[in-house]
């Protein structure tokens, strides 16, 4: 009985930390409803992008090299540093 409860808790945690896809006027938009709290190491991040202004919460999506998308708070210093790093790489 303990294993299914633990699996359910793990599944719920993954769902709350994942970005969600919404379709507004037929255009898919990724929005964040909760934020990843711990800093993600530079070496694990493949790309970074910000969420749409139509989302209720602002967010930065960190895409890992394993194609996992994590929502992060754009006001947190470590997220700003990751975003700035990827913007400087584009230039």
Backbone as XML, in Angstrom:
<?xml version="1.0"?>
<chain id="A" units="angstrom">
  <residue number="1" name="UNK">
    <atom name="N" x="0.815" y="-1.195" z="0.000"/>
    <atom name="CA" x="0.000" y="0.000" z="0.000"/>
    <atom name="C" x="0.860" y="1.262" z="0.000"/>
  </residue>
  <residue number="2" name="UNK">
    <atom name="N" x="2.057" y="1.183" z="0.621"/>
    <atom name="CA" x="2.918" y="2.359" z="0.681"/>
    <atom name="C" x="3.509" y="2.707" z="-0.683"/>
  </residue>
  <residue number="3" name="UNK">
    <atom name="N" x="3.809" y="1.716" z="-1.507"/>
    <atom name="CA" x="4.419" y="1.968" z="-2.806"/>
    <atom name="C" x="3.472" y="2.741" z="-3.718"/>
  </residue>
  <residue number="4" name="UNK">
    <atom name="N" x="2.173" y="2.358" z="-3.862"/>
    <atom name="CA" x="1.290" y="3.144" z="-4.719"/>
    <atom name="C" x="1.104" y="4.578" z="-4.215"/>
  </residue>
  <residue number="5" name="UNK">
    <atom name="N" x="1.077" y="4.787" z="-2.910"/>
    <atom name="CA" x="0.935" y="6.138" z="-2.377"/>
    <atom name="C" x="2.165" y="6.969" z="-2.702"/>
  </residue>
  <residue number="6" name="UNK">
    <atom name="N" x="3.341" y="6.387" z="-2.581"/>
    <atom name="CA" x="4.577" y="7.092" z="-2.906"/>
    <atom name="C" x="4.641" y="7.411" z="-4.396"/>
  </residue>
  <residue number="7" name="UNK">
    <atom name="N" x="4.201" y="6.498" z="-5.222"/>
    <atom name="CA" x="4.186" y="6.726" z="-6.665"/>
    <atom name="C" x="3.219" y="7.859" z="-7.014"/>
  </residue>
  <residue number="8" name="UNK">
    <atom name="N" x="2.091" y="7.896" z="-6.357"/>
    <atom name="CA" x="1.118" y="8.953" z="-6.595"/>
    <atom name="C" x="1.680" y="10.312" z="-6.188"/>
  </residue>
  <residue number="9" name="UNK">
    <atom name="N" x="2.344" y="10.375" z="-5.050"/>
    <atom name="CA" x="2.951" y="11.625" z="-4.595"/>
    <atom name="C" x="4.015" y="12.081" z="-5.586"/>
  </residue>
  <residue number="10" name="UNK">
    <atom name="N" x="4.852" y="11.170" z="-6.042"/>
    <atom name="CA" x="5.900" y="11.513" z="-7.007"/>
    <atom name="C" x="5.294" y="12.022" z="-8.316"/>
  </residue>
  <residue number="11" name="UNK">
    <atom name="N" x="4.224" y="11.391" z="-8.765"/>
    <atom name="CA" x="3.551" y="11.806" z="-9.992"/>
    <atom name="C" x="2.948" y="13.198" z="-9.850"/>
  </residue>
  <residue number="12" name="UNK">
    <atom name="N" x="2.348" y="13.474" z="-8.707"/>
    <atom name="CA" x="1.771" y="14.791" z="-8.470"/>
    <atom name="C" x="2.841" y="15.876" z="-8.399"/>
  </residue>
  <residue number="13" name="UNK">
    <atom name="N" x="3.984" y="15.566" z="-7.785"/>
    <atom name="CA" x="5.087" y="16.531" z="-7.728"/>
    <atom name="C" x="5.619" y="16.851" z="-9.119"/>
  </residue>
  <residue number="14" name="UNK">
    <atom name="N" x="5.739" y="15.835" z="-9.953"/>
    <atom name="CA" x="6.214" y="16.052" z="-11.314"/>
    <atom name="C" x="5.228" y="16.920" z="-12.095"/>
  </residue>
  <residue number="15" name="UNK">
    <atom name="N" x="3.947" y="16.698" z="-11.880"/>
    <atom name="CA" x="2.928" y="17.459" z="-12.605"/>
    <atom name="C" x="2.935" y="18.925" z="-12.207"/>
  </residue>
  <residue number="16" name="UNK">
    <atom name="N" x="3.195" y="19.228" z="-10.945"/>
    <atom name="CA" x="3.173" y="20.626" z="-10.514"/>
    <atom name="C" x="4.422" y="21.383" z="-10.924"/>
  </residue>
  <residue number="17" name="UNK">
    <atom name="N" x="5.510" y="20.697" z="-11.206"/>
    <atom name="CA" x="6.751" y="21.369" z="-11.598"/>
    <atom name="C" x="6.935" y="21.417" z="-13.110"/>
  </residue>
  <residue number="18" name="UNK">
    <atom name="N" x="5.995" y="20.890" z="-13.851"/>
    <atom name="CA" x="6.114" y="20.848" z="-15.298"/>
    <atom name="C" x="5.333" y="21.978" z="-15.941"/>
  </residue>
  <residue number="19" name="UNK">
    <atom name="N" x="5.811" y="22.458" z="-17.070"/>
    <atom name="CA" x="5.041" y="23.472" z="-17.779"/>
    <atom name="C" x="3.765" y="22.875" z="-18.334"/>
  </residue>
  <residue number="20" name="UNK">
    <atom name="N" x="2.801" y="23.713" z="-18.572"/>
    <atom name="CA" x="1.524" y="23.256" z="-19.090"/>
    <atom name="C" x="1.281" y="23.900" z="-20.441"/>
  </residue>
  <residue number="21" name="UNK">
    <atom name="N" x="0.679" y="23.162" z="-21.350"/>
    <atom name="CA" x="0.391" y="23.665" z="-22.680"/>
    <atom name="C" x="-1.051" y="24.145" z="-22.739"/>
  </residue>
  <residue number="22" name="UNK">
    <atom name="N" x="-1.251" y="25.351" z="-23.214"/>
    <atom name="CA" x="-2.593" y="25.888" z="-23.421"/>
    <atom name="C" x="-2.719" y="26.245" z="-24.895"/>
  </residue>
  <residue number="23" name="UNK">
    <atom name="N" x="-3.908" y="26.170" z="-25.419"/>
    <atom name="CA" x="-4.134" y="26.506" z="-26.821"/>
    <atom name="C" x="-5.091" y="27.680" z="-26.884"/>
  </residue>
  <residue number="24" name="UNK">
    <atom name="N" x="-4.547" y="28.851" z="-27.184"/>
    <atom name="CA" x="-5.346" y="30.049" z="-27.324"/>
    <atom name="C" x="-5.426" y="30.402" z="-28.798"/>
  </residue>
  <residue number="25" name="UNK">
    <atom name="N" x="-6.619" y="30.417" z="-29.330"/>
    <atom name="CA" x="-6.828" y="30.723" z="-30.743"/>
    <atom name="C" x="-6.038" y="29.779" z="-31.648"/>
  </residue>
  <residue number="26" name="UNK">
    <atom name="N" x="-5.891" y="28.525" z="-31.237"/>
    <atom name="CA" x="-5.213" y="27.538" z="-32.056"/>
    <atom name="C" x="-3.692" y="27.602" z="-31.980"/>
  </residue>
  <residue number="27" name="UNK">
    <atom name="N" x="-3.124" y="28.545" z="-31.227"/>
    <atom name="CA" x="-1.670" y="28.669" z="-31.108"/>
    <atom name="C" x="-1.250" y="28.094" z="-29.762"/>
  </residue>
  <residue number="28" name="UNK">
    <atom name="N" x="-0.403" y="27.051" z="-29.746"/>
    <atom name="CA" x="0.014" y="26.490" z="-28.462"/>
    <atom name="C" x="0.898" y="27.464" z="-27.687"/>
  </residue>
  <residue number="29" name="UNK">
    <atom name="N" x="0.654" y="27.562" z="-26.400"/>
    <atom name="CA" x="1.415" y="28.442" z="-25.524"/>
    <atom name="C" x="1.798" y="27.660" z="-24.278"/>
  </residue>
  <residue number="30" name="UNK">
    <atom name="N" x="3.050" y="27.744" z="-23.880"/>
    <atom name="CA" x="3.496" y="27.100" z="-22.658"/>
    <atom name="C" x="3.391" y="28.103" z="-21.523"/>
  </residue>
  <residue number="31" name="UNK">
    <atom name="N" x="2.713" y="27.705" z="-20.447"/>
    <atom name="CA" x="2.562" y="28.550" z="-19.267"/>
    <atom name="C" x="3.045" y="27.798" z="-18.033"/>
  </residue>
  <residue number="32" name="UNK">
    <atom name="N" x="3.508" y="28.551" z="-17.045"/>
    <atom name="CA" x="3.951" y="27.972" z="-15.778"/>
    <atom name="C" x="2.901" y="28.212" z="-14.702"/>
  </residue>
  <residue number="33" name="UNK">
    <atom name="N" x="2.662" y="27.198" z="-13.890"/>
    <atom name="CA" x="1.738" y="27.330" z="-12.768"/>
    <atom name="C" x="2.458" y="27.166" z="-11.434"/>
  </residue>
  <residue number="34" name="UNK">
    <atom name="N" x="3.669" y="26.649" z="-11.484"/>
    <atom name="CA" x="4.541" y="26.578" z="-10.309"/>
    <atom name="C" x="5.978" y="26.638" z="-10.826"/>
  </residue>
  <residue number="35" name="UNK">
    <atom name="N" x="6.900" y="26.941" z="-9.932"/>
    <atom name="CA" x="8.293" y="27.130" z="-10.323"/>
    <atom name="C" x="9.208" y="26.077" z="-9.718"/>
  </residue>
  <residue number="36" name="UNK">
    <atom name="N" x="10.233" y="25.707" z="-10.484"/>
    <atom name="CA" x="11.307" y="24.843" z="-10.001"/>
    <atom name="C" x="12.136" y="25.688" z="-9.031"/>
  </residue>
  <residue number="37" name="UNK">
    <atom name="N" x="12.359" y="25.206" z="-7.831"/>
    <atom name="CA" x="12.988" y="26.021" z="-6.789"/>
    <atom name="C" x="14.515" y="25.989" z="-6.787"/>
  </residue>
  <residue number="38" name="UNK">
    <atom name="N" x="15.092" y="24.862" z="-7.093"/>
    <atom name="CA" x="16.553" y="24.723" z="-7.005"/>
    <atom name="C" x="17.229" y="25.169" z="-8.297"/>
  </residue>
  <residue number="39" name="UNK">
    <atom name="N" x="18.413" y="25.761" z="-8.178"/>
    <atom name="CA" x="19.149" y="26.136" z="-9.386"/>
    <atom name="C" x="19.485" y="24.912" z="-10.239"/>
  </residue>
  <residue number="40" name="UNK">
    <atom name="N" x="19.352" y="25.070" z="-11.541"/>
    <atom name="CA" x="19.684" y="24.001" z="-12.477"/>
    <atom name="C" x="21.090" y="24.281" z="-12.991"/>
  </residue>
  <residue number="41" name="UNK">
    <atom name="N" x="21.996" y="23.305" z="-12.907"/>
    <atom name="CA" x="23.379" y="23.526" z="-13.365"/>
    <atom name="C" x="23.441" y="23.920" z="-14.844"/>
  </residue>
  <residue number="42" name="UNK">
    <atom name="N" x="24.363" y="24.819" z="-15.167"/>
    <atom name="CA" x="24.561" y="25.290" z="-16.544"/>
    <atom name="C" x="24.709" y="24.118" z="-17.509"/>
  </residue>
  <residue number="43" name="UNK">
    <atom name="N" x="25.463" y="23.115" z="-17.088"/>
    <atom name="CA" x="25.806" y="22.007" z="-17.983"/>
    <atom name="C" x="24.600" y="21.162" z="-18.388"/>
  </residue>
  <residue number="44" name="UNK">
    <atom name="N" x="23.491" y="21.266" z="-17.666"/>
    <atom name="CA" x="22.302" y="20.469" z="-17.989"/>
    <atom name="C" x="21.329" y="21.192" z="-18.916"/>
  </residue>
  <residue number="45" name="UNK">
    <atom name="N" x="21.519" y="22.488" z="-19.112"/>
    <atom name="CA" x="20.558" y="23.279" z="-19.875"/>
    <atom name="C" x="20.949" y="23.352" z="-21.347"/>
  </residue>
  <residue number="46" name="UNK">
    <atom name="N" x="19.996" y="22.982" z="-22.210"/>
    <atom name="CA" x="20.223" y="23.045" z="-23.652"/>
    <atom name="C" x="19.717" y="24.361" z="-24.233"/>
  </residue>
  <residue number="47" name="UNK">
    <atom name="N" x="18.578" y="24.860" z="-23.727"/>
    <atom name="CA" x="18.032" y="26.124" z="-24.203"/>
    <atom name="C" x="17.120" y="26.733" z="-23.146"/>
  </residue>
  <residue number="48" name="UNK">
    <atom name="N" x="16.775" y="27.992" z="-23.374"/>
    <atom name="CA" x="15.968" y="28.757" z="-22.426"/>
    <atom name="C" x="15.024" y="29.644" z="-23.236"/>
  </residue>
  <residue number="49" name="UNK">
    <atom name="N" x="13.771" y="29.765" z="-22.781"/>
    <atom name="CA" x="12.864" y="30.734" z="-23.392"/>
    <atom name="C" x="11.844" y="31.198" z="-22.366"/>
  </residue>
  <residue number="50" name="UNK">
    <atom name="N" x="11.252" y="32.355" z="-22.612"/>
    <atom name="CA" x="10.268" y="32.915" z="-21.690"/>
    <atom name="C" x="8.862" y="32.533" z="-22.141"/>
  </residue>
  <residue number="51" name="UNK">
    <atom name="N" x="7.953" y="32.514" z="-21.181"/>
    <atom name="CA" x="6.567" y="32.173" z="-21.497"/>
    <atom name="C" x="5.870" y="33.376" z="-22.131"/>
  </residue>
  <residue number="52" name="UNK">
    <atom name="N" x="4.721" y="33.125" z="-22.688"/>
    <atom name="CA" x="3.930" y="34.158" z="-23.352"/>
    <atom name="C" x="3.375" y="35.165" z="-22.349"/>
  </residue>
  <residue number="53" name="UNK">
    <atom name="N" x="3.146" y="36.362" z="-22.792"/>
    <atom name="CA" x="2.543" y="37.383" z="-21.931"/>
    <atom name="C" x="1.075" y="37.076" z="-21.646"/>
  </residue>
  <residue number="54" name="UNK">
    <atom name="N" x="0.481" y="36.144" z="-22.374"/>
    <atom name="CA" x="-0.909" y="35.768" z="-22.132"/>
    <atom name="C" x="-1.043" y="34.794" z="-20.950"/>
  </residue>
  <residue number="55" name="UNK">
    <atom name="N" x="0.067" y="34.311" z="-20.421"/>
    <atom name="CA" x="0.040" y="33.416" z="-19.257"/>
    <atom name="C" x="-0.238" y="34.227" z="-17.989"/>
  </residue>
  <residue number="56" name="UNK">
    <atom name="N" x="-0.878" y="33.597" z="-17.002"/>
    <atom name="CA" x="-1.199" y="34.290" z="-15.756"/>
    <atom name="C" x="0.029" y="34.558" z="-14.903"/>
  </residue>
  <residue number="57" name="UNK">
    <atom name="N" x="1.040" y="33.682" z="-14.957"/>
    <atom name="CA" x="2.297" y="33.870" z="-14.219"/>
    <atom name="C" x="3.429" y="33.991" z="-15.229"/>
  </residue>
  <residue number="58" name="UNK">
    <atom name="N" x="4.327" y="34.942" z="-15.025"/>
    <atom name="CA" x="5.491" y="34.994" z="-15.908"/>
    <atom name="C" x="6.400" y="33.802" z="-15.615"/>
  </residue>
  <residue number="59" name="UNK">
    <atom name="N" x="7.131" y="33.355" z="-16.604"/>
    <atom name="CA" x="8.019" y="32.219" z="-16.377"/>
    <atom name="C" x="9.117" y="32.121" z="-17.405"/>
  </residue>
  <residue number="60" name="UNK">
    <atom name="N" x="10.152" y="31.404" z="-17.020"/>
    <atom name="CA" x="11.258" y="31.074" z="-17.910"/>
    <atom name="C" x="11.282" y="29.555" z="-18.001"/>
  </residue>
  <residue number="61" name="UNK">
    <atom name="N" x="11.275" y="29.038" z="-19.210"/>
    <atom name="CA" x="11.335" y="27.593" z="-19.414"/>
    <atom name="C" x="12.778" y="27.210" z="-19.673"/>
  </residue>
  <residue number="62" name="UNK">
    <atom name="N" x="13.305" y="26.332" z="-18.826"/>
    <atom name="CA" x="14.649" y="25.795" z="-18.986"/>
    <atom name="C" x="14.502" y="24.412" z="-19.617"/>
  </residue>
  <residue number="63" name="UNK">
    <atom name="N" x="15.050" y="24.242" z="-20.807"/>
    <atom name="CA" x="14.980" y="22.952" z="-21.504"/>
    <atom name="C" x="16.300" y="22.242" z="-21.270"/>
  </residue>
  <residue number="64" name="UNK">
    <atom name="N" x="16.214" y="21.055" z="-20.656"/>
    <atom name="CA" x="17.437" y="20.303" z="-20.372"/>
    <atom name="C" x="17.898" y="19.548" z="-21.607"/>
  </residue>
  <residue number="65" name="UNK">
    <atom name="N" x="19.094" y="19.026" z="-21.552"/>
    <atom name="CA" x="19.634" y="18.252" z="-22.667"/>
    <atom name="C" x="18.845" y="16.974" z="-22.911"/>
  </residue>
  <residue number="66" name="UNK">
    <atom name="N" x="18.098" y="16.520" z="-21.903"/>
    <atom name="CA" x="17.237" y="15.341" z="-22.050"/>
    <atom name="C" x="15.820" y="15.734" z="-22.465"/>
  </residue>
  <residue number="67" name="UNK">
    <atom name="N" x="15.657" y="16.971" z="-22.940"/>
    <atom name="CA" x="14.394" y="17.513" z="-23.445"/>
    <atom name="C" x="13.326" y="17.700" z="-22.372"/>
  </residue>
  <residue number="68" name="UNK">
    <atom name="N" x="13.719" y="17.772" z="-21.115"/>
    <atom name="CA" x="12.770" y="18.038" z="-20.032"/>
    <atom name="C" x="12.629" y="19.542" z="-19.879"/>
  </residue>
  <residue number="69" name="UNK">
    <atom name="N" x="11.400" y="20.028" z="-19.718"/>
    <atom name="CA" x="11.153" y="21.454" z="-19.575"/>
    <atom name="C" x="10.798" y="21.772" z="-18.128"/>
  </residue>
  <residue number="70" name="UNK">
    <atom name="N" x="11.527" y="22.730" z="-17.543"/>
    <atom name="CA" x="11.317" y="23.135" z="-16.166"/>
    <atom name="C" x="10.925" y="24.607" z="-16.129"/>
  </residue>
  <residue number="71" name="UNK">
    <atom name="N" x="9.893" y="24.920" z="-15.367"/>
    <atom name="CA" x="9.482" y="26.312" z="-15.194"/>
    <atom name="C" x="10.288" y="26.946" z="-14.077"/>
  </residue>
  <residue number="72" name="UNK">
    <atom name="N" x="10.720" y="28.173" z="-14.301"/>
    <atom name="CA" x="11.489" y="28.889" z="-13.280"/>
    <atom name="C" x="10.973" y="30.328" z="-13.170"/>
  </residue>
  <residue number="73" name="UNK">
    <atom name="N" x="11.117" y="30.895" z="-11.984"/>
    <atom name="CA" x="10.673" y="32.254" z="-11.703"/>
    <atom name="C" x="11.667" y="33.250" z="-12.317"/>
  </residue>
  <residue number="74" name="UNK">
    <atom name="N" x="11.226" y="34.117" z="-13.219"/>
    <atom name="CA" x="12.147" y="35.052" z="-13.869"/>
    <atom name="C" x="12.722" y="36.116" z="-12.934"/>
  </residue>
  <residue number="75" name="UNK">
    <atom name="N" x="12.190" y="36.247" z="-11.729"/>
    <atom name="CA" x="12.681" y="37.244" z="-10.781"/>
    <atom name="C" x="13.835" y="36.729" z="-9.910"/>
  </residue>
  <residue number="76" name="UNK">
    <atom name="N" x="14.063" y="35.426" z="-9.900"/>
    <atom name="CA" x="15.098" y="34.818" z="-9.061"/>
    <atom name="C" x="16.472" y="35.035" z="-9.726"/>
  </residue>
  <residue number="77" name="UNK">
    <atom name="N" x="17.482" y="35.439" z="-8.945"/>
    <atom name="CA" x="18.801" y="35.734" z="-9.524"/>
    <atom name="C" x="19.416" y="34.600" z="-10.345"/>
  </residue>
  <residue number="78" name="UNK">
    <atom name="N" x="19.316" y="33.341" z="-9.895"/>
    <atom name="CA" x="19.947" y="32.267" z="-10.663"/>
    <atom name="C" x="19.266" y="32.069" z="-12.010"/>
  </residue>
  <residue number="79" name="UNK">
    <atom name="N" x="17.976" y="32.344" z="-12.093"/>
    <atom name="CA" x="17.248" y="32.222" z="-13.368"/>
    <atom name="C" x="17.663" y="33.365" z="-14.300"/>
  </residue>
  <residue number="80" name="UNK">
    <atom name="N" x="17.789" y="34.567" z="-13.758"/>
    <atom name="CA" x="18.236" y="35.711" z="-14.551"/>
    <atom name="C" x="19.629" y="35.470" z="-15.112"/>
  </residue>
  <residue number="81" name="UNK">
    <atom name="N" x="20.484" y="34.832" z="-14.321"/>
    <atom name="CA" x="21.844" y="34.526" z="-14.779"/>
    <atom name="C" x="21.822" y="33.525" z="-15.932"/>
  </residue>
  <residue number="82" name="UNK">
    <atom name="N" x="20.972" y="32.498" z="-15.842"/>
    <atom name="CA" x="20.874" y="31.504" z="-16.919"/>
    <atom name="C" x="20.337" y="32.163" z="-18.194"/>
  </residue>
  <residue number="83" name="UNK">
    <atom name="N" x="19.323" y="33.002" z="-18.043"/>
    <atom name="CA" x="18.724" y="33.684" z="-19.188"/>
    <atom name="C" x="19.741" y="34.617" z="-19.849"/>
  </residue>
  <residue number="84" name="UNK">
    <atom name="N" x="20.470" y="35.359" z="-19.050"/>
    <atom name="CA" x="21.487" y="36.289" z="-19.556"/>
    <atom name="C" x="22.594" y="35.527" z="-20.289"/>
  </residue>
  <residue number="85" name="UNK">
    <atom name="N" x="23.000" y="34.393" z="-19.742"/>
    <atom name="CA" x="24.040" y="33.578" z="-20.362"/>
    <atom name="C" x="23.610" y="33.105" z="-21.750"/>
  </residue>
  <residue number="86" name="UNK">
    <atom name="N" x="22.388" y="32.625" z="-21.885"/>
    <atom name="CA" x="21.930" y="32.128" z="-23.177"/>
    <atom name="C" x="21.698" y="33.267" z="-24.165"/>
  </residue>
  <residue number="87" name="UNK">
    <atom name="N" x="21.300" y="34.437" z="-23.691"/>
    <atom name="CA" x="21.140" y="35.592" z="-24.581"/>
    <atom name="C" x="22.489" y="36.045" z="-25.109"/>
  </residue>
  <residue number="88" name="UNK">
    <atom name="N" x="23.528" y="35.993" z="-24.265"/>
    <atom name="CA" x="24.858" y="36.399" z="-24.710"/>
    <atom name="C" x="25.444" y="35.381" z="-25.701"/>
  </residue>
  <residue number="89" name="UNK">
    <atom name="N" x="25.064" y="34.112" z="-25.574"/>
    <atom name="CA" x="25.543" y="33.099" z="-26.515"/>
    <atom name="C" x="24.941" y="33.295" z="-27.906"/>
  </residue>
  <residue number="90" name="UNK">
    <atom name="N" x="23.720" y="33.828" z="-27.973"/>
    <atom name="CA" x="23.064" y="34.068" z="-29.252"/>
    <atom name="C" x="23.714" y="35.213" z="-30.017"/>
  </residue>
  <residue number="91" name="UNK">
    <atom name="N" x="24.313" y="36.153" z="-29.303"/>
    <atom name="CA" x="24.906" y="37.347" z="-29.941"/>
    <atom name="C" x="26.318" y="37.123" z="-30.360"/>
  </residue>
</chain>
